[in-house]
Coordinates of C-alpha atoms and ligand atoms in Angstrom, one line a residue:
X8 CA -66.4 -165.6 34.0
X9 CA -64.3 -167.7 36.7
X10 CA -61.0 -168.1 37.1
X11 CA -59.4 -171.7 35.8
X12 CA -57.4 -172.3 38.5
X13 CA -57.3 -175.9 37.2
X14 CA -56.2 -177.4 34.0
X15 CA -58.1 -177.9 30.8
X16 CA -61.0 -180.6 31.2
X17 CA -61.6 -183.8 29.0
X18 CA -65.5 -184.1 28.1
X19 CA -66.4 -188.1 27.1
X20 CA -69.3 -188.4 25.3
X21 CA -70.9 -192.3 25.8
X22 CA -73.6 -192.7 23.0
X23 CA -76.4 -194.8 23.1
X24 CA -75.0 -198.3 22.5
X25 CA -72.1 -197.4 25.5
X26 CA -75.3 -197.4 28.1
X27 CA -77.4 -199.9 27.3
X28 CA -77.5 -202.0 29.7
X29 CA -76.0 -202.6 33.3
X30 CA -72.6 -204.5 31.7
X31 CA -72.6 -201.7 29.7
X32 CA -72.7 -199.1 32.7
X33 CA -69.9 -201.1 33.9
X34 CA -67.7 -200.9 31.0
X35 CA -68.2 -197.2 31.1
X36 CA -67.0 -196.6 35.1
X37 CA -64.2 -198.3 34.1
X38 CA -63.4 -196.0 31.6
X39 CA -64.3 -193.0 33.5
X40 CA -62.3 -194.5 36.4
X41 CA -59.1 -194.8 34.3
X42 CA -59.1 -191.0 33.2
X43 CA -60.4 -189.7 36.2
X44 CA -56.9 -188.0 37.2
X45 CA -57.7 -185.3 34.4
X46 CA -60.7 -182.8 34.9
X47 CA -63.2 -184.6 33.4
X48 CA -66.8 -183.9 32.3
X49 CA -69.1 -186.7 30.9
X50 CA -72.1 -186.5 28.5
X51 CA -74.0 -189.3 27.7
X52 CA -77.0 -190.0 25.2
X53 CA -80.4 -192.1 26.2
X54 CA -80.0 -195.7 26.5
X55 CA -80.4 -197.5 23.3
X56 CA -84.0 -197.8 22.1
X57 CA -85.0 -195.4 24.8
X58 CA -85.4 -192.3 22.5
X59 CA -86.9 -194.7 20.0
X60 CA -89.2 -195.5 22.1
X61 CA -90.4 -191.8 23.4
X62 CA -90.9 -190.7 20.2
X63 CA -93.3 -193.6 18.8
X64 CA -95.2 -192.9 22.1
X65 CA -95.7 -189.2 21.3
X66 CA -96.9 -190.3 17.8
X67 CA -99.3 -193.2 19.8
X68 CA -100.6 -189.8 21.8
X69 CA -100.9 -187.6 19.1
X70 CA -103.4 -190.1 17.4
X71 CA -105.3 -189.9 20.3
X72 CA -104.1 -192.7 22.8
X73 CA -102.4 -191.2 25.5
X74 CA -102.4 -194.6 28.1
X75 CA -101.4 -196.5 24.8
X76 CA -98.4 -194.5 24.3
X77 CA -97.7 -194.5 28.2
X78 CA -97.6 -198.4 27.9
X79 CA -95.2 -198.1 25.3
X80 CA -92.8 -196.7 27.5
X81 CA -93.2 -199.3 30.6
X82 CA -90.1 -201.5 29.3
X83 CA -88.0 -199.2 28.8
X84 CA -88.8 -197.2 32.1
X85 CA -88.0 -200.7 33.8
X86 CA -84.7 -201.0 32.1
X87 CA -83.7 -197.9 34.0
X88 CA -84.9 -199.4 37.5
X89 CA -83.0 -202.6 37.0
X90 CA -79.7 -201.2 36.4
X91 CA -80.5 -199.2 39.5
X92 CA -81.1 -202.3 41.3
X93 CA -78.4 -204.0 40.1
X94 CA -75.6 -201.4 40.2
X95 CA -76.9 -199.1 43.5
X96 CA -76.8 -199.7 47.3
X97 CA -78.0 -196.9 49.1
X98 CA -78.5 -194.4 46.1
X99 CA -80.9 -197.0 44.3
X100 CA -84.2 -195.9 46.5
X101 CA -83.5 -192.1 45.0
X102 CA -82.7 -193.2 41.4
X103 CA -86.1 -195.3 41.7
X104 CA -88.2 -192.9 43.1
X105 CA -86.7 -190.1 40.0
X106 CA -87.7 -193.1 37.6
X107 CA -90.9 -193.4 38.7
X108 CA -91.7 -189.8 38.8
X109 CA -90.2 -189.1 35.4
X110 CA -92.7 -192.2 34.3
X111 CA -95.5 -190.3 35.8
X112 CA -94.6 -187.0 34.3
X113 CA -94.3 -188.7 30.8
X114 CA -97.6 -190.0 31.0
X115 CA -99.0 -186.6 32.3
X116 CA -97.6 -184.9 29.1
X117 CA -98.4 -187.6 26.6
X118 CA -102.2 -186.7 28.0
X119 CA -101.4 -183.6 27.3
X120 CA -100.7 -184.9 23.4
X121 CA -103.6 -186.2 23.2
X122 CA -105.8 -183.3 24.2
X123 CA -103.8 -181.2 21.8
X124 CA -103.3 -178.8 24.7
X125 CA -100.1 -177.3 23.8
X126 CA -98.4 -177.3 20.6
X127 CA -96.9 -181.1 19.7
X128 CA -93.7 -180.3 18.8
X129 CA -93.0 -178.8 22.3
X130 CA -94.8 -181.5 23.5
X131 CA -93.1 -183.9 22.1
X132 CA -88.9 -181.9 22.9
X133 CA -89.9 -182.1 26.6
X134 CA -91.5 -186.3 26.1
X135 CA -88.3 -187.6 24.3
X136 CA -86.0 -185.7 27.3
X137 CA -86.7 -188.0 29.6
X138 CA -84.5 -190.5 28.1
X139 CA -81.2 -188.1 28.8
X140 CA -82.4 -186.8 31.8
X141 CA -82.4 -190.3 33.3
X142 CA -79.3 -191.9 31.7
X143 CA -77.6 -189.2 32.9
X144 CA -78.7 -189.6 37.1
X145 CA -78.6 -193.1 36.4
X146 CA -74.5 -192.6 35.2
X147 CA -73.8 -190.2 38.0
X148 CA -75.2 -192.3 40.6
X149 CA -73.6 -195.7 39.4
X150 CA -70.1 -193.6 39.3
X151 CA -70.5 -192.8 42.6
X152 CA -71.1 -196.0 43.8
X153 CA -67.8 -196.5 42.5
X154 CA -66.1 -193.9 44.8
X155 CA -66.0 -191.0 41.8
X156 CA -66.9 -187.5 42.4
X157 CA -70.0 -187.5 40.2
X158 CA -72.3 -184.9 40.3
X159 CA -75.7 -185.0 37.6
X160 CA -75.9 -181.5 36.1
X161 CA -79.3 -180.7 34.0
X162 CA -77.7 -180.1 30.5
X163 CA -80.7 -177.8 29.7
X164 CA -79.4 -175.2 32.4
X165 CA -76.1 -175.3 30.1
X166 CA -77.5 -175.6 26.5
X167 CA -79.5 -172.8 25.5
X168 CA -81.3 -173.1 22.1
X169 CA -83.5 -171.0 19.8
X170 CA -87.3 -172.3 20.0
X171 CA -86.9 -174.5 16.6
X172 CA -88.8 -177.9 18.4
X173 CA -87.0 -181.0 17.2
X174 CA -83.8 -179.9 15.8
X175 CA -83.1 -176.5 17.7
X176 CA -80.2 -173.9 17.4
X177 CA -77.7 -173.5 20.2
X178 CA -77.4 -170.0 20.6
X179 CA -73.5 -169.6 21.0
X180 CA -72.8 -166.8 23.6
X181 CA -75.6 -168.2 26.2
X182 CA -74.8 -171.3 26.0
X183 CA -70.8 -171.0 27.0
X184 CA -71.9 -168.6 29.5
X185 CA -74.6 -170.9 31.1
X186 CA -71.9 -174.0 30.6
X187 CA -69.2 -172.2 32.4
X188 CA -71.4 -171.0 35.7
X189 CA -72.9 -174.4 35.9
X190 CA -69.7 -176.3 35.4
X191 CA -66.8 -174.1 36.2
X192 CA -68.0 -174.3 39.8
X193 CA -67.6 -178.0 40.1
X194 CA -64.6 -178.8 38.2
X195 CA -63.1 -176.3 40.6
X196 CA -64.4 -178.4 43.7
X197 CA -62.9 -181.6 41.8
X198 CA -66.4 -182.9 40.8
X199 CA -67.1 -184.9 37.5
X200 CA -70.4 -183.3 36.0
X201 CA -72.4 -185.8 33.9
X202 CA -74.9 -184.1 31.7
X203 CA -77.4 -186.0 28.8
X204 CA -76.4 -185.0 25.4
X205 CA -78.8 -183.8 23.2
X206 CA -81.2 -181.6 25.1
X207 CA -81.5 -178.1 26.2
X208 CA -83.5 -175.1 26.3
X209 CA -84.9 -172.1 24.9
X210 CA -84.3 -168.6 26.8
X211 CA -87.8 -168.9 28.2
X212 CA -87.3 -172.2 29.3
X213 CA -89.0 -174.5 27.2
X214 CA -87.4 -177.9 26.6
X215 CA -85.9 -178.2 23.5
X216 CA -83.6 -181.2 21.5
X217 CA -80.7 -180.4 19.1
X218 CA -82.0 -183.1 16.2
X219 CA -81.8 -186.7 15.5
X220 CA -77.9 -187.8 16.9
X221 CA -77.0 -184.6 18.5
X222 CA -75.1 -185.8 22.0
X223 CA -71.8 -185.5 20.2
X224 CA -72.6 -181.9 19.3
X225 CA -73.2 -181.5 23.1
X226 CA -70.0 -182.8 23.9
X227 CA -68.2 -180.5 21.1
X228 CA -70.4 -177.4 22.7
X229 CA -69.1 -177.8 26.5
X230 CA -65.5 -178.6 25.1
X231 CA -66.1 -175.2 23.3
X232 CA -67.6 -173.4 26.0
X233 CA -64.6 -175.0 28.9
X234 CA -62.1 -174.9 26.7
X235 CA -61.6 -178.6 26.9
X236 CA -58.1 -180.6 26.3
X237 CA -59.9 -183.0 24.3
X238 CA -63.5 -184.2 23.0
X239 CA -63.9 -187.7 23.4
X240 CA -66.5 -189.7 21.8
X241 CA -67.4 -193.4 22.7
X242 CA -69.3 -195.4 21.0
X243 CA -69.6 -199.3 19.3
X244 CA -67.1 -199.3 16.8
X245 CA -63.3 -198.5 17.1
X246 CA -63.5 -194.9 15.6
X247 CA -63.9 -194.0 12.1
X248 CA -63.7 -196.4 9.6
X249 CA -62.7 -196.6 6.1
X250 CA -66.4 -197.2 5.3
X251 CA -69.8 -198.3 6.8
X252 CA -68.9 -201.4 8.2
X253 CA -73.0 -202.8 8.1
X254 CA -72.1 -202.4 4.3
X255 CA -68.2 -203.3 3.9
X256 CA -67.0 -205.9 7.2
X257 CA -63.4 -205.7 5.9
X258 CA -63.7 -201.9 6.6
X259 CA -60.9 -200.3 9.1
X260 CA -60.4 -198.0 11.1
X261 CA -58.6 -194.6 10.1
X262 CA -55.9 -193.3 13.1
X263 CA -56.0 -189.7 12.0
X264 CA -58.6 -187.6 9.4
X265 CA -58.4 -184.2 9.6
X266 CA -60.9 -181.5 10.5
X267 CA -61.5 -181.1 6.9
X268 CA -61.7 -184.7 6.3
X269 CA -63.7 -185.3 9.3
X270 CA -66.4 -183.2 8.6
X271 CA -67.0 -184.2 4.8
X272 CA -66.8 -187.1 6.2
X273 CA -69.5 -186.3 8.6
X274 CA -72.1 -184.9 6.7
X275 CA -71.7 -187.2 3.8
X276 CA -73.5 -189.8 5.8
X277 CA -70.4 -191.3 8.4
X278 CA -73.2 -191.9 11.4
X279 CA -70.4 -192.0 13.7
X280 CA -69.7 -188.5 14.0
X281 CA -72.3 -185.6 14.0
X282 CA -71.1 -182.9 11.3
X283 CA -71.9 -179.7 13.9
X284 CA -69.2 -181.8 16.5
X285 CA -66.6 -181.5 14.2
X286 CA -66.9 -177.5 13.2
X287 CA -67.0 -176.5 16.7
X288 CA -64.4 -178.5 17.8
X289 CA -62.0 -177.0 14.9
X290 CA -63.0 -173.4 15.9
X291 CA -61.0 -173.6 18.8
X292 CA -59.0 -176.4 17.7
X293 CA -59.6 -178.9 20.5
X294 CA -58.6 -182.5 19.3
X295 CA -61.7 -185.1 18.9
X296 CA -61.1 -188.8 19.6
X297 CA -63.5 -191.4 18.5
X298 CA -63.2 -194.9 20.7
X299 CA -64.9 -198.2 21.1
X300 CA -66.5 -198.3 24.9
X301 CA -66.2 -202.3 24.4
X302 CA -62.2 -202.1 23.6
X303 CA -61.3 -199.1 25.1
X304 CA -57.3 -200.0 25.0
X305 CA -57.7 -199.7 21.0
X306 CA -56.7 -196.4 20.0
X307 CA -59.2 -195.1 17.7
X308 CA -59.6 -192.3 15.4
X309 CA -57.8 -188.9 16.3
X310 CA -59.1 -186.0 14.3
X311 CA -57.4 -182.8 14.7
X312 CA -55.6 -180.1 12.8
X313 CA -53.6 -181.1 9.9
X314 CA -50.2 -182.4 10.4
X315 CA -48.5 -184.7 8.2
X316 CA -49.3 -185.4 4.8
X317 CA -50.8 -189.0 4.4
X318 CA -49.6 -191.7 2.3
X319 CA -53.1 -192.8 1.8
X320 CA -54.6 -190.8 -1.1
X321 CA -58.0 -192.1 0.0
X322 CA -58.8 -192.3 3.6
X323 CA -62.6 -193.4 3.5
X324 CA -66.2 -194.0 1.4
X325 CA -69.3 -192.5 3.3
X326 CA -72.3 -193.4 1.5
X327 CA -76.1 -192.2 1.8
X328 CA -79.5 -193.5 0.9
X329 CA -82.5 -191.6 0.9
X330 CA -81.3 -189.0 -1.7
X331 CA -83.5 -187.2 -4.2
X332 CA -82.7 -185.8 -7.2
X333 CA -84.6 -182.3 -8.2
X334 CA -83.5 -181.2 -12.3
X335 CA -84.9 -178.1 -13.6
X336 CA -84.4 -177.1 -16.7
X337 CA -85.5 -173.4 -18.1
X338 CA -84.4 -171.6 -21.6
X339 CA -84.9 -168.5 -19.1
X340 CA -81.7 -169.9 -17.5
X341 CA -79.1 -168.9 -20.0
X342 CA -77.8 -165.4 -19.2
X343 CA -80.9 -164.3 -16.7
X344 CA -79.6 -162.9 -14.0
X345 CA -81.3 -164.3 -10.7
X346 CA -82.5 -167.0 -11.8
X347 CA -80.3 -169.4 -9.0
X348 CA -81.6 -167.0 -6.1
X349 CA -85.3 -167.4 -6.6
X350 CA -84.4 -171.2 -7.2
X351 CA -82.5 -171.9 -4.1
X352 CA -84.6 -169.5 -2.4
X353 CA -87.8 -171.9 -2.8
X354 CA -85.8 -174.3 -1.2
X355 CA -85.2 -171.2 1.9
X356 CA -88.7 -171.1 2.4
X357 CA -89.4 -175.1 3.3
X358 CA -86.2 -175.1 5.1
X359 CA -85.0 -177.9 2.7
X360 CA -81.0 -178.0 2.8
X361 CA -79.7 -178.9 -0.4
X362 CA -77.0 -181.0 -0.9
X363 CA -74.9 -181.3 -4.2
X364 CA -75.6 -179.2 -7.3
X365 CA -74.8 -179.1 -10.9
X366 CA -75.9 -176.9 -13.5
X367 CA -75.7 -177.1 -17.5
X368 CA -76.7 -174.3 -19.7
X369 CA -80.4 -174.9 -19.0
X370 CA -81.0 -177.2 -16.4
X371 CA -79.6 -177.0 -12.6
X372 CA -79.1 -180.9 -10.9
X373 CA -80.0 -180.7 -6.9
X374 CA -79.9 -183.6 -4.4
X375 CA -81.9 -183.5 -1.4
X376 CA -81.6 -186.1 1.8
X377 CA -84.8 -184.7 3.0
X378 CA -87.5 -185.0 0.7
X379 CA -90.4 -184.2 3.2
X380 CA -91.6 -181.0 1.9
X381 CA -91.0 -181.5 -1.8
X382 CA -94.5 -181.5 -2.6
X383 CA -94.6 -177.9 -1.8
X384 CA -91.5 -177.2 -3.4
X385 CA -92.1 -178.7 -6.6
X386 CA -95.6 -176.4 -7.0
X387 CA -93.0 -173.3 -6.5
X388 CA -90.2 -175.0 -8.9
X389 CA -92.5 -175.5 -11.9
X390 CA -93.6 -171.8 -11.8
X391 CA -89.1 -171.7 -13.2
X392 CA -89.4 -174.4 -15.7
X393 CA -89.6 -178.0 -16.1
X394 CA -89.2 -180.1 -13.1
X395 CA -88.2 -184.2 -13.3
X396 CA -87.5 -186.1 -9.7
X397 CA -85.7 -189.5 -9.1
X398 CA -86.3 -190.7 -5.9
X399 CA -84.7 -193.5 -4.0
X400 CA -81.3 -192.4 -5.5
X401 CA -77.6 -192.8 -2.7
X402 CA -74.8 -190.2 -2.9
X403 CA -71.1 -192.1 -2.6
X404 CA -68.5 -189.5 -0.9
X405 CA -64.4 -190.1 -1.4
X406 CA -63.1 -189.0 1.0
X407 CA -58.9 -187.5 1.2
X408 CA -56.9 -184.4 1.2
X409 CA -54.4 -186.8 -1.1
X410 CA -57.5 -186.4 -3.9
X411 CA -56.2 -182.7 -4.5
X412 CA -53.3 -183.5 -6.3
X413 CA -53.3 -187.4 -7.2
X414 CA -54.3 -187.9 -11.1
X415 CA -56.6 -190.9 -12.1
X416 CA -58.3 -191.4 -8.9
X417 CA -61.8 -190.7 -10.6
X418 CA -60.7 -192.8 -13.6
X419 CA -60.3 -195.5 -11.0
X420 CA -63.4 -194.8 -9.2
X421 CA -65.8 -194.7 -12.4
X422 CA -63.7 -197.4 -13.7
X423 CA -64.6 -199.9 -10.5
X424 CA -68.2 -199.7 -11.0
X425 CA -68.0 -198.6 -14.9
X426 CA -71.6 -201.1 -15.3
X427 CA -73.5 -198.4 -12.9
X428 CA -75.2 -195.7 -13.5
X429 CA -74.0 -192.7 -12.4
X430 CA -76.4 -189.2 -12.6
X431 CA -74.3 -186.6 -10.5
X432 CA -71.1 -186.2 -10.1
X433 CA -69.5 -183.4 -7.9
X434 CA -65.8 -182.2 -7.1
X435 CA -64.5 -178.7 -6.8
X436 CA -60.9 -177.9 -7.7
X437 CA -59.4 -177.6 -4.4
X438 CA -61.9 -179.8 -2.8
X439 CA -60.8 -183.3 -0.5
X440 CA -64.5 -185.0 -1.4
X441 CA -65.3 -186.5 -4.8
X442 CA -69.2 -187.2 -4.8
X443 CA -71.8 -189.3 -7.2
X444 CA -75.7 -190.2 -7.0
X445 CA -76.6 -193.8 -7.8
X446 CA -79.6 -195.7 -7.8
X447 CA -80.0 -196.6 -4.1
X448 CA -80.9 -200.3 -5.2
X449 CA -76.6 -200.9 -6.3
X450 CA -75.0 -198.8 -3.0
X451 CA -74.0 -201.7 -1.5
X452 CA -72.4 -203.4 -3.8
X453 CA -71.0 -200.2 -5.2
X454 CA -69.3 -199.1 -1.8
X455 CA -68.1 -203.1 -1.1
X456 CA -66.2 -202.6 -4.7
X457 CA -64.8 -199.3 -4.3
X458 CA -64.2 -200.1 -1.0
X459 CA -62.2 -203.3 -2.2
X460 CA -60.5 -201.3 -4.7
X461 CA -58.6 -198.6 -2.4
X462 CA -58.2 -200.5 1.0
X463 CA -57.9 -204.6 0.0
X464 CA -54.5 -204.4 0.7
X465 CA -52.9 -205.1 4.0
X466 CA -49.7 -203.0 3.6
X467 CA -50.7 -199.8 4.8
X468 CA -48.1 -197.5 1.9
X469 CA -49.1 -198.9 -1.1
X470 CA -52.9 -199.1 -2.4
X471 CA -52.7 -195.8 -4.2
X472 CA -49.6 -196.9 -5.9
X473 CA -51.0 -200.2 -7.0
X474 CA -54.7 -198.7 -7.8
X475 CA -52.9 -195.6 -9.7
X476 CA -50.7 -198.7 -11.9
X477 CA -53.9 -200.6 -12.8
X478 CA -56.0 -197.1 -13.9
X479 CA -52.8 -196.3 -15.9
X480 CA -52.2 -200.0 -18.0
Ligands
ADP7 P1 -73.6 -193.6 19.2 O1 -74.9 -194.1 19.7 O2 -72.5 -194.1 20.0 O3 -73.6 -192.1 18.9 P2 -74.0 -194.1 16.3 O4 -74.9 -195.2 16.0 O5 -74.5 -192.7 16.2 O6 -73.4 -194.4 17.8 O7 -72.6 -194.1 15.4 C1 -71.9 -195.3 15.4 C2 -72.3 -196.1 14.1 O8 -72.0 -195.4 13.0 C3 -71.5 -197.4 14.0 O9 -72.1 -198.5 14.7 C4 -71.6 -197.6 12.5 O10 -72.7 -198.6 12.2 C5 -72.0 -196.3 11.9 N1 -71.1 -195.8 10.9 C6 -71.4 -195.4 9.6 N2 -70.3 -195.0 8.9 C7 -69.2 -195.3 9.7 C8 -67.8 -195.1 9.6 N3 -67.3 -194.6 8.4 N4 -67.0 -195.4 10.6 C9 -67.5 -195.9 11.8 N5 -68.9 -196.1 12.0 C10 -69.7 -195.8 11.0
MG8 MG1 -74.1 -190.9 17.3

């Protein structure tokens, strides 16, 4: 591996919403421009709508209309030329001619759909890369233009994956050795790289995507890989906040959340930050800061290792829709020995991740976020016992490491929406998270009164105080 004969880079991650369009581009060159006395490196997602986009013309292909699908894609292929246009000089004929081949190679492989000539989900990994592959030249170019040492870097030289189509598997070691020869090399010669977040490859060189959301987890695998000072991610709202705010407006944004806190937070249903970001950026304990590429002088969320103790006992509500809820219930239960493995091993087999659990004597409570091969499980499940599914249930998440050791908070929290019904409840002893299932129809209204509850109040010391006092009369 090569020597660092320079200091730590900062990678900034610009997601979807920070691209989309040439003002947009702008706002981002102006960030870049302000940092760019630190080693940077920049990752950036497919402009908004783009990815959106691919994917609905793969599924156009697959039912058999391969120049429909193409179509599909002519508006957004344009969007790309007219930032070109509008942000280029003498770089925009090559960023023009790249779009218009990429457009010709998309169509070639949504033909390719259509005639089923190769399996879809392959297909369909090396369709929805264009979008990254082109924000990302387009970014590089329209920094150069600006005088910085940009340099577009193919992010599936660096991220190597497992051959899981759609929602692939970095695989660790190749992946920091791949990042550091492809990137070492051009920090060294003072270059930015500027790679597209979520897509990479598998050893043999297959295209391949990390799932749905993933450029942050690209961003939190080249800090890994460099080392990096700090991961930056940019995107529309000033980091995280105290809750959704397309569900609660008066919702605010947190200025530091642990790791921990961070990654409950994460895979509790927070959008803003991809779970798999957070873990590898606490491995090696690089700081992550979350910003708002429209205010970029606002400071954001900082998430790194824990420091001081906050005053807040709660610092934020995630909330989830989508859930299922899986009960089976056996007499065979009580005192058999293996009955939980063969149970969660059915859910092994369809690679369906379960999310909270709770057992009784004779039943065991699961919720699921995807539900798509529940058909299949429930045929296995009912060979254990008796199987009953609600569907179109929401999981609430409270969020703080203050929760630990702060009586009545789930008095207060069952108390705020004491007229809804509540089917699952889950918090470990030493855990930060205290999680419920609703029905999905009352989340909003539940979140906007929790949310009320814990935060109304302006004065940043005292809503646990005053929500503690009103559990306790
Ligand atoms: P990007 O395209 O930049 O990756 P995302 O759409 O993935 O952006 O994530 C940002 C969005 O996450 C916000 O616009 C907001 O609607 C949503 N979100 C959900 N929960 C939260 C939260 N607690 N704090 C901030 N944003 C949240
Ligand atoms: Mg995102």
């Amino acid at each position: 591996m090569s020597h660092m004969t320079f200091s730590k880079p900062i990678v900034m991650k610009f997601g979807g919403t920070s691209v989309e369009d040439a003002q947009a581009f702008e706002r981002v060159r102006g960030i870049v421009r302000a940092s760019a006395d630190a080693p940077l490196v920049i990752v950036v997602s497919a402009m908004s709508y783009v990815t959106g986009a691919l994917r609905a013309s793969v599924r156009q292909a697959a039912s058999g209309d391969a120049v429909a699908g193409a179509q599909m894609l002519d508006e957004h292929f344009e969007r790309h030329t007219n930032i070109a246009r509008a942000l280029l000089t003498t770089e925009s004929p090559i960023v023009e001619a790249a779009i218009a081949s990429a457009r010709l190679e998309s169509a070639e492989l949504l033909r390719s759909v259509a005639a089923q000539l190769r399996p879809l989900s392959l297909l369909q990994d090396a369709i929805i890369s264009y979008g990254e592959l082109l924000s990302a030249m387009l970014l590089a170019a329209v920094l150069r233009e600006a005088g910085l040492p940009a340099r577009y870097v193919d992010a599936r030289r660096c991220i190597i994956t497992d051959e899981s189509y759609g929602c692939a598997a970095p695989l660790v070691e190749e992946t920091a050795h791949q990042t550091c020869a492809e990137l070492l090399p051009l920090l060294e010669a003072v270059k930015i790289p500027v790679l597209g977040g979520f897509i990479a490859s598998s050893k043999s060189g297959e295209t391949t995507t990390l799932g749905p959301n993933s450029s942050d987890y690209t961003a939190a695998l080249v800090g890994a890989a460099l080392s990096a000072l700090e991961i930056q991610i940019w995107t529309d709202v000033t980091g995280v906040l105290t809750a959704d705010p397309r569900v609660v407006n008066t919702a605010r944004t947190i200025p530091h959340l642990s790791y921990a806190e961070a990654v409950e937070l994460a895979y509790s249903g927070a959008k803003v930050l991809h779970p798999m970001t957070i873990q590898s950026a606490r491995e090696q304990n690089i700081p992550v800061r979350i910003c708002n590429s429209r205010l970029p002088q606002e400071a954001g969320t900082l998430v790194c290792a824990e420091t001081e103790i906050s005053p807040r006992t709660i610092k934020a509500i995630a909330h989830k829709t989508g859930v299922t809820i899986v009960q089976v219930t056996s007499a065979r239960m009580r005192g058999a020995h293996g009955f939980m493995r063969s149970l969660f091993e059915i859910f092994d087999r369809h690679r369906t991740s379960v999310d909270i659990v709770t057992t009784s004597e004779v039943s065991v409570s699961l919720s699921l976020d995807d539900a798509s091969a529940l058909p299949a499980i429930l045929t296995e499940l009912r060979q254990l016992g008796t199987v009953e599914v609600e569907n179109n249930r929401a999981s609430i998440c409270i969020i703080g490491k203050g929760l630990r050791g702060t009586p009545g908070i789930a008095a207060c929290v069952f108390d705020t929406i004491r007229d809804i019904n509540i089917t699952l409840i889950s918090q470990g002893a030493s855990s930060i998270n205290l999680t419920f299932v609703i029905d999905q129809a009352h989340i909003c209204e539940a979140v906007a009164r929790l949310h009320e509850s814990f935060f109304a109040s302006t004065l940043e010391e005292t809503p646990p105080v005053r929500v503690l006092a009103a559990v306790m009369n």
